[in-house]
Coordinates of N, CA and C in Angstrom, one line a residue:
X1 N 21.0 80.2 -9.4 CA 21.4 79.6 -10.7 C 22.9 79.6 -10.8
X2 N 23.6 80.5 -10.3 CA 25.0 80.6 -10.4 C 25.7 79.4 -9.7
X3 N 25.2 78.9 -8.5 CA 25.7 77.7 -7.9 C 25.4 76.5 -8.7
X4 N 24.3 76.4 -9.3 CA 23.9 75.3 -10.2 C 24.9 75.2 -11.3
X5 N 25.3 76.3 -12.0 CA 26.2 76.3 -13.1 C 27.7 76.0 -12.6
X6 N 28.0 76.3 -11.4 CA 29.3 76.1 -10.8 C 29.5 74.6 -10.5
X7 N 28.5 74.0 -9.9 CA 28.7 72.6 -9.4 C 28.2 71.6 -10.4
X8 N 27.4 71.9 -11.4 CA 26.9 71.0 -12.4 C 28.0 70.2 -13.1
X9 N 29.1 70.8 -13.6 CA 30.1 70.0 -14.2 C 30.7 68.9 -13.3
X10 N 30.8 69.2 -12.0 CA 31.4 68.2 -11.1 C 30.4 67.0 -10.9
X11 N 29.1 67.3 -10.7 CA 28.1 66.2 -10.6 C 28.0 65.4 -11.9
X12 N 28.0 66.1 -13.0 CA 27.9 65.4 -14.3 C 29.0 64.5 -14.5
X13 N 30.3 64.9 -14.3 CA 31.4 64.1 -14.5 C 31.4 62.9 -13.6
X14 N 30.9 63.0 -12.3 CA 30.7 61.9 -11.4 C 29.8 60.9 -12.0
X15 N 28.6 61.3 -12.5 CA 27.6 60.4 -13.0 C 28.1 59.7 -14.3
X16 N 28.8 60.4 -15.2 CA 29.3 59.8 -16.4 C 30.4 58.8 -16.1
X17 N 31.2 59.0 -15.1 CA 32.2 58.1 -14.7 C 31.6 56.8 -14.2
X18 N 30.5 56.9 -13.6 CA 29.8 55.7 -13.0 C 28.8 55.1 -14.0
X19 N 28.5 55.8 -15.1 CA 27.6 55.2 -16.1 C 26.2 54.9 -15.7
X20 N 25.6 55.7 -14.9 CA 24.2 55.4 -14.5 C 23.3 56.0 -15.5
X21 N 22.7 55.2 -16.4 CA 21.8 55.7 -17.4 C 20.4 55.5 -16.9
X22 N 19.5 56.4 -17.4 CA 18.1 56.3 -17.1 C 17.5 55.0 -17.7
X23 N 18.0 54.6 -18.9 CA 17.6 53.4 -19.6 C 17.9 52.2 -18.7
X24 N 19.1 52.1 -18.1 CA 19.4 51.0 -17.3 C 18.5 50.8 -16.1
X25 N 18.2 51.9 -15.5 CA 17.3 51.9 -14.3 C 15.9 51.4 -14.8
X26 N 15.4 51.9 -16.0 CA 14.1 51.5 -16.5 C 14.1 50.0 -16.8
X27 N 15.2 49.5 -17.5 CA 15.3 48.1 -17.8 C 15.2 47.2 -16.6
X28 N 15.8 47.6 -15.5 CA 15.9 46.8 -14.3 C 14.7 47.0 -13.3
X29 N 13.8 47.9 -13.6 CA 12.7 48.2 -12.7 C 11.8 47.1 -12.6
X30 N 11.3 46.8 -11.4 CA 10.3 45.8 -11.1 C 9.0 46.4 -10.9
X31 N 7.9 45.6 -10.9 CA 6.6 46.1 -10.6 C 6.5 46.4 -9.1
X32 N 5.7 47.4 -8.7 CA 5.5 47.7 -7.3 C 4.3 48.7 -7.2
X33 N 3.6 48.6 -6.2 CA 2.5 49.6 -5.8 C 1.5 49.8 -7.0
X34 N 1.2 48.8 -7.7 CA 0.2 48.8 -8.8 C 0.8 49.3 -10.1
X35 N 2.1 49.5 -10.2 CA 2.8 49.9 -11.4 C 3.5 48.7 -12.1
X36 N 3.5 48.7 -13.4 CA 4.3 47.7 -14.1 C 5.8 47.8 -13.9
X37 N 6.2 49.1 -13.9 CA 7.6 49.4 -13.6 C 7.7 50.5 -12.6
X38 N 8.4 50.4 -11.5 CA 8.6 51.4 -10.5 C 10.0 51.7 -10.4
X39 N 10.4 52.8 -10.9 CA 11.8 53.3 -10.9 C 12.1 54.1 -9.6
X40 N 13.1 53.8 -8.9 CA 13.5 54.6 -7.8 C 14.9 55.2 -8.1
X41 N 15.0 56.5 -8.1 CA 16.2 57.2 -8.4 C 16.8 57.6 -7.0
X42 N 18.1 57.7 -7.0 CA 18.8 58.1 -5.7 C 18.9 59.6 -5.6
X43 N 18.7 60.1 -4.4 CA 18.9 61.5 -4.1 C 20.2 62.0 -4.5
X44 N 20.3 63.2 -5.0 CA 21.5 63.9 -5.4 C 22.4 63.1 -6.4
X45 N 21.8 62.2 -7.2 CA 22.4 61.5 -8.2 C 22.0 62.1 -9.6
X46 N 22.9 62.0 -10.6 CA 22.6 62.5 -11.9 C 22.6 61.2 -12.8
X47 N 21.4 61.1 -13.5 CA 21.2 60.0 -14.4 C 21.3 60.6 -15.8
X48 N 21.7 59.8 -16.8 CA 21.9 60.3 -18.1 C 21.1 59.6 -19.1
X49 N 20.8 60.3 -20.2 CA 20.1 59.6 -21.3 C 18.6 59.8 -21.3
X50 N 18.0 59.0 -22.2 CA 16.6 59.1 -22.4 C 15.9 57.7 -22.4
X51 N 14.6 57.7 -22.4 CA 13.9 56.4 -22.4 C 12.5 56.6 -23.0
X52 N 12.0 55.6 -23.6 CA 10.6 55.6 -24.2 C 9.7 54.6 -23.4
X53 N 8.5 55.1 -23.2 CA 7.4 54.3 -22.6 C 6.3 54.0 -23.6
X54 N 6.2 52.8 -24.0 CA 5.2 52.5 -25.1 C 4.0 51.7 -24.6
X55 N 4.1 51.2 -23.4 CA 2.9 50.5 -22.9 C 3.2 50.3 -21.4
X56 N 2.1 50.1 -20.7 CA 2.2 49.8 -19.2 C 2.1 51.1 -18.4
X57 N 2.1 50.9 -17.1 CA 1.9 51.9 -16.1 C 3.3 52.1 -15.4
X58 N 3.9 53.2 -15.5 CA 5.3 53.4 -15.0 C 5.3 54.6 -14.0
X59 N 6.1 54.4 -12.9 CA 6.2 55.4 -11.9 C 7.7 55.7 -11.8
X60 N 8.1 57.0 -11.7 CA 9.5 57.4 -11.4 C 9.5 58.1 -10.1
X61 N 10.0 57.5 -9.1 CA 10.2 58.2 -7.8 C 11.6 58.8 -7.8
X62 N 11.6 60.2 -8.0 CA 12.8 60.9 -8.3 C 13.7 61.1 -7.1
X63 N 13.2 61.4 -5.9 CA 13.9 61.6 -4.7 C 14.9 62.7 -4.9
X64 N 14.7 63.7 -5.7 CA 15.6 64.8 -5.9 C 16.7 64.6 -6.9
X65 N 16.6 63.5 -7.7 CA 17.7 63.2 -8.7 C 17.6 64.1 -9.9
X66 N 18.6 64.2 -10.6 CA 18.7 64.9 -11.9 C 18.8 64.0 -13.0
X67 N 18.0 64.2 -14.1 CA 18.2 63.5 -15.3 C 18.7 64.4 -16.4
X68 N 20.0 64.2 -16.7 CA 20.6 65.0 -17.8 C 20.4 64.3 -19.1
X69 N 19.6 64.9 -20.0 CA 19.3 64.3 -21.2 C 20.4 64.4 -22.3
X70 N 21.4 65.1 -22.0 CA 22.6 65.3 -22.8 C 22.2 65.6 -24.3
X71 N 21.3 66.5 -24.5 CA 20.9 66.9 -25.8 C 20.0 65.9 -26.5
X72 N 19.5 64.9 -25.9 CA 18.7 63.8 -26.5 C 17.2 64.2 -26.5
X73 N 16.4 63.2 -26.8 CA 14.9 63.5 -26.9 C 14.1 63.5 -25.7
X74 N 14.7 63.1 -24.5 CA 14.0 63.1 -23.3 C 13.2 61.8 -23.0
X75 N 12.2 61.9 -22.1 CA 11.4 60.8 -21.8 C 10.1 61.0 -22.7
X76 N 9.8 60.0 -23.5 CA 8.6 60.1 -24.3 C 7.6 59.0 -24.0
X77 N 6.4 59.3 -24.0 CA 5.3 58.3 -23.7 C 4.4 58.3 -24.8
X78 N 4.2 57.1 -25.4 CA 3.3 57.0 -26.6 C 2.3 55.8 -26.3
X79 N 1.0 56.0 -26.5 CA 0.1 55.0 -26.3 C -1.0 55.0 -27.4
X80 N -1.5 53.8 -27.6 CA -2.7 53.6 -28.5 C -3.8 52.9 -27.6
X81 N -5.0 52.9 -28.1 CA -6.1 52.3 -27.3 C -5.8 50.9 -26.9
X82 N -5.2 50.1 -27.8 CA -5.0 48.7 -27.5 C -3.7 48.5 -26.7
X83 N -2.8 49.5 -26.6 CA -1.6 49.5 -25.8 C -1.5 50.7 -25.0
X84 N -2.2 50.8 -23.9 CA -2.2 52.0 -23.0 C -0.8 52.2 -22.4
X85 N -0.5 53.5 -22.2 CA 0.8 53.8 -21.5 C 0.5 55.0 -20.6
X86 N 1.0 54.9 -19.3 CA 0.9 56.0 -18.4 C 2.3 56.2 -17.7
X87 N 2.6 57.5 -17.5 CA 3.8 57.8 -16.7 C 3.5 58.8 -15.6
X88 N 3.7 58.4 -14.4 CA 3.6 59.2 -13.2 C 5.0 59.5 -12.7
X89 N 5.3 60.7 -12.3 CA 6.7 61.1 -11.9 C 6.6 62.1 -10.9
X90 N 7.6 62.1 -9.9 CA 7.7 63.1 -8.9 C 9.1 63.3 -8.5
X91 N 9.4 64.5 -8.1 CA 10.7 64.9 -7.5 C 11.9 64.6 -8.4
X92 N 11.8 65.0 -9.7 CA 12.9 64.8 -10.7 C 13.2 66.2 -11.3
X93 N 14.4 66.4 -11.5 CA 14.9 67.6 -12.3 C 15.4 67.1 -13.6
X94 N 14.8 67.6 -14.7 CA 15.2 67.2 -16.1 C 15.9 68.3 -16.8
X95 N 17.1 68.1 -17.3 CA 17.9 69.2 -17.9 C 18.5 68.8 -19.2
X96 N 18.8 69.8 -20.0 CA 19.5 69.6 -21.3 C 18.9 68.7 -22.3
X97 N 17.6 68.8 -22.4 CA 16.9 68.0 -23.5 C 17.1 68.8 -24.8
X98 N 17.5 68.1 -25.9 CA 17.7 68.6 -27.2 C 16.3 68.9 -27.8
X99 N 15.3 68.3 -27.3 CA 13.9 68.6 -27.8 C 13.1 68.8 -26.5
X100 N 12.4 67.7 -26.1 CA 11.5 67.9 -24.9 C 12.1 67.2 -23.7
X101 N 11.8 67.7 -22.5 CA 12.1 67.0 -21.3 C 11.2 65.8 -21.2
X102 N 9.9 66.0 -21.4 CA 8.9 65.0 -21.5 C 8.0 65.2 -22.7
X103 N 7.6 64.1 -23.3 CA 6.7 64.1 -24.4 C 5.6 63.1 -24.2
X104 N 4.3 63.5 -24.4 CA 3.2 62.6 -24.3 C 2.5 62.7 -25.7
X105 N 2.3 61.5 -26.3 CA 1.7 61.3 -27.6 C 0.6 60.3 -27.6
X106 N -0.2 60.3 -28.6 CA -1.2 59.2 -28.8 C -2.3 59.4 -27.7
X107 N -2.6 58.3 -27.0 CA -3.6 58.4 -25.9 C -3.0 58.2 -24.6
X108 N -1.7 58.6 -24.5 CA -0.9 58.4 -23.2 C -1.5 59.3 -22.1
X109 N -1.2 59.0 -20.9 CA -1.6 59.7 -19.7 C -0.5 59.9 -18.8
X110 N -0.6 60.8 -17.8 CA 0.5 61.0 -16.8 C 0.1 62.0 -15.8
X111 N 0.8 61.9 -14.7 CA 0.7 62.8 -13.5 C 2.1 63.2 -13.2
X112 N 2.4 64.5 -13.3 CA 3.8 65.0 -13.0 C 3.7 65.9 -11.8
X113 N 4.4 65.6 -10.7 CA 4.3 66.4 -9.5 C 5.7 66.8 -9.0
X114 N 5.9 68.0 -8.6 CA 7.1 68.5 -7.9 C 8.3 68.2 -8.7
X115 N 8.3 68.5 -10.0 CA 9.5 68.3 -10.9 C 10.0 69.7 -11.4
X116 N 11.2 69.7 -11.8 CA 11.8 70.9 -12.5 C 12.2 70.5 -13.9
X117 N 12.0 71.4 -14.8 CA 12.4 71.3 -16.2 C 13.2 72.5 -16.6
X118 N 14.5 72.2 -16.8 CA 15.5 73.3 -17.0 C 16.3 73.1 -18.2
X119 N 16.5 74.1 -19.0 CA 17.4 74.2 -20.2 C 17.1 73.1 -21.2
X120 N 15.8 72.8 -21.4 CA 15.4 71.9 -22.5 C 14.9 72.8 -23.6
X121 N 14.7 72.2 -24.8 CA 14.0 73.0 -25.9 C 12.6 73.3 -25.4
X122 N 11.9 72.3 -25.0 CA 10.5 72.4 -24.4 C 10.6 71.6 -23.1
X123 N 10.0 72.1 -22.0 CA 10.0 71.3 -20.8 C 9.1 70.1 -21.0
X124 N 7.9 70.3 -21.4 CA 6.9 69.2 -21.6 C 6.2 69.6 -22.9
X125 N 5.9 68.6 -23.8 CA 5.1 68.8 -24.9 C 4.0 67.7 -24.9
X126 N 2.8 68.1 -25.2 CA 1.6 67.2 -25.1 C 1.0 67.3 -26.5
X127 N 0.7 66.1 -27.1 CA 0.1 66.0 -28.4 C -1.0 65.0 -28.5
X128 N -1.7 65.0 -29.6 CA -2.7 64.0 -30.0 C -3.8 64.0 -28.9
X129 N -4.1 62.9 -28.4 CA -5.2 62.7 -27.4 C -4.7 62.5 -26.0
X130 N -3.4 62.9 -25.7 CA -2.8 62.7 -24.4 C -3.5 63.5 -23.3
X131 N -3.5 63.0 -22.1 CA -4.1 63.7 -21.0 C -3.1 63.7 -19.8
X132 N -2.6 64.9 -19.3 CA -1.7 64.9 -18.2 C -2.1 65.9 -17.2
X133 N -1.7 65.6 -16.0 CA -1.9 66.6 -14.8 C -0.5 67.0 -14.4
X134 N -0.3 68.3 -14.3 CA 1.0 68.8 -13.9 C 0.7 69.7 -12.6
X135 N 1.4 69.4 -11.5 CA 1.3 70.2 -10.4 C 2.6 70.5 -9.6
X136 N 2.7 71.7 -9.2 CA 3.8 72.1 -8.3 C 5.2 71.9 -9.1
X137 N 5.3 72.2 -10.3 CA 6.5 72.1 -11.1 C 7.1 73.4 -11.5
X138 N 8.4 73.5 -11.8 CA 9.0 74.7 -12.2 C 9.6 74.5 -13.6
X139 N 9.4 75.5 -14.5 CA 9.9 75.5 -15.8 C 10.8 76.6 -16.0
X140 N 12.1 76.4 -16.1 CA 13.2 77.4 -15.9 C 14.1 77.3 -17.1
X141 N 14.3 78.5 -17.8 CA 15.3 78.6 -18.8 C 15.2 77.6 -19.9
X142 N 14.0 77.2 -20.3 CA 13.9 76.3 -21.5 C 14.0 77.2 -22.7
X143 N 14.6 76.6 -23.8 CA 14.9 77.4 -25.0 C 13.7 77.9 -25.7
X144 N 12.6 77.3 -25.7 CA 11.4 77.8 -26.3 C 10.3 77.9 -25.3
X145 N 9.6 76.8 -24.9 CA 8.5 76.9 -24.0 C 8.7 76.0 -22.8
X146 N 8.1 76.3 -21.7 CA 8.0 75.4 -20.6 C 7.1 74.3 -20.9
X147 N 5.9 74.6 -21.4 CA 4.9 73.6 -21.8 C 4.3 74.0 -23.1
X148 N 4.2 73.0 -24.0 CA 3.6 73.2 -25.3 C 2.5 72.2 -25.5
X149 N 1.3 72.6 -25.8 CA 0.2 71.7 -26.1 C -0.1 71.8 -27.6
X150 N 0.0 70.7 -28.3 CA -0.2 70.6 -29.7 C -1.5 69.9 -30.0
X151 N -2.4 70.4 -30.8 CA -3.6 69.8 -31.2 C -4.8 70.2 -30.3
X152 N -6.0 70.0 -30.8 CA -7.1 70.5 -30.0 C -7.7 69.4 -29.1
X153 N -7.2 68.2 -29.1 CA -7.8 67.2 -28.3 C -6.9 66.8 -27.1
X154 N -5.7 67.3 -27.1 CA -4.8 67.0 -25.9 C -5.3 67.8 -24.7
X155 N -5.2 67.2 -23.5 CA -5.7 67.8 -22.3 C -4.6 68.0 -21.3
X156 N -4.4 69.2 -20.8 CA -3.5 69.5 -19.8 C -4.2 70.2 -18.6
X157 N -4.0 69.6 -17.5 CA -4.5 70.3 -16.2 C -3.3 70.6 -15.4
X158 N -3.1 71.9 -15.2 CA -1.9 72.4 -14.5 C -2.3 73.3 -13.3
X159 N -1.5 73.1 -12.2 CA -1.8 73.9 -11.0 C -0.5 74.1 -10.3
X160 N -0.4 75.3 -9.6 CA 0.7 75.6 -8.7 C 2.1 75.4 -9.3
X161 N 2.3 75.8 -10.6 CA 3.5 75.7 -11.3 C 4.1 77.1 -11.6
X162 N 5.4 77.2 -11.8 CA 6.1 78.4 -12.1 C 6.8 78.3 -13.4
X163 N 6.9 79.5 -14.1 CA 7.6 79.6 -15.3 C 8.6 80.8 -15.2
X164 N 9.9 80.6 -15.4 CA 10.9 81.6 -15.3 C 11.9 81.5 -16.5
X165 N 12.1 82.7 -17.1 CA 13.1 82.9 -18.1 C 13.1 81.8 -19.3
X166 N 11.9 81.4 -19.6 CA 11.8 80.6 -20.9 C 11.8 81.5 -22.0
X167 N 12.4 81.2 -23.1 CA 12.7 82.1 -24.2 C 11.5 82.7 -24.9
X168 N 10.5 81.9 -25.2 CA 9.4 82.3 -26.0 C 8.1 82.3 -25.2
X169 N 7.1 83.0 -25.7 CA 5.7 82.9 -25.1 C 5.5 83.7 -23.9
X170 N 4.2 83.8 -23.5 CA 3.9 84.5 -22.3 C 4.1 83.6 -21.1
X171 N 5.2 83.7 -20.5 CA 5.6 82.9 -19.3 C 6.0 81.5 -19.7
X172 N 6.1 81.2 -20.9 CA 6.6 79.9 -21.3 C 5.6 78.8 -21.6
X173 N 4.3 79.2 -21.8 CA 3.3 78.3 -22.2 C 2.8 78.6 -23.6
X174 N 2.5 77.5 -24.4 CA 2.1 77.6 -25.7 C 1.0 76.6 -26.0
X175 N -0.1 77.0 -26.7 CA -1.1 76.1 -27.0 C -1.6 76.3 -28.4
X176 N -1.5 75.2 -29.2 CA -2.0 75.1 -30.6 C -1.5 76.2 -31.5
X177 N -0.2 76.4 -31.5 CA 0.4 77.4 -32.4 C 1.1 76.7 -33.5

């Protein structure tokens, strides 16, 4: 963790100078592999900002990239029956969310694999009738919870994930509080 804190300002300043926002990558993403938008992030690159997914099938191929939310709302996915939305994501580290790293609302769905959620208010928050699968993820030093499930109809399936030093709750997980 000490190395992360030492080198993070250098990586962040490099990304900010080059202006690589997550929104710009999202806006320019093309369809591929059965997804409406297929985002490919570069290894060891820091992307900044937040993005909303309101319809369609989206994949983020992280390749070890960092998404610095700069105190913003994170990536949020919202769907209704007539406008389905799905987010699948792998190998991304999400940091510094002022609220959630990821939020799933409405009837949204998602599969989150091999990701890290660090120093957000909540790593992931799931609400309404959302259904997600989380596997092999790490939730580290989030200000409240690593994962929070709100409501009795949201569905979270989680496996092989770790929770360290999240400020509240037993290991950083909260359901219907």
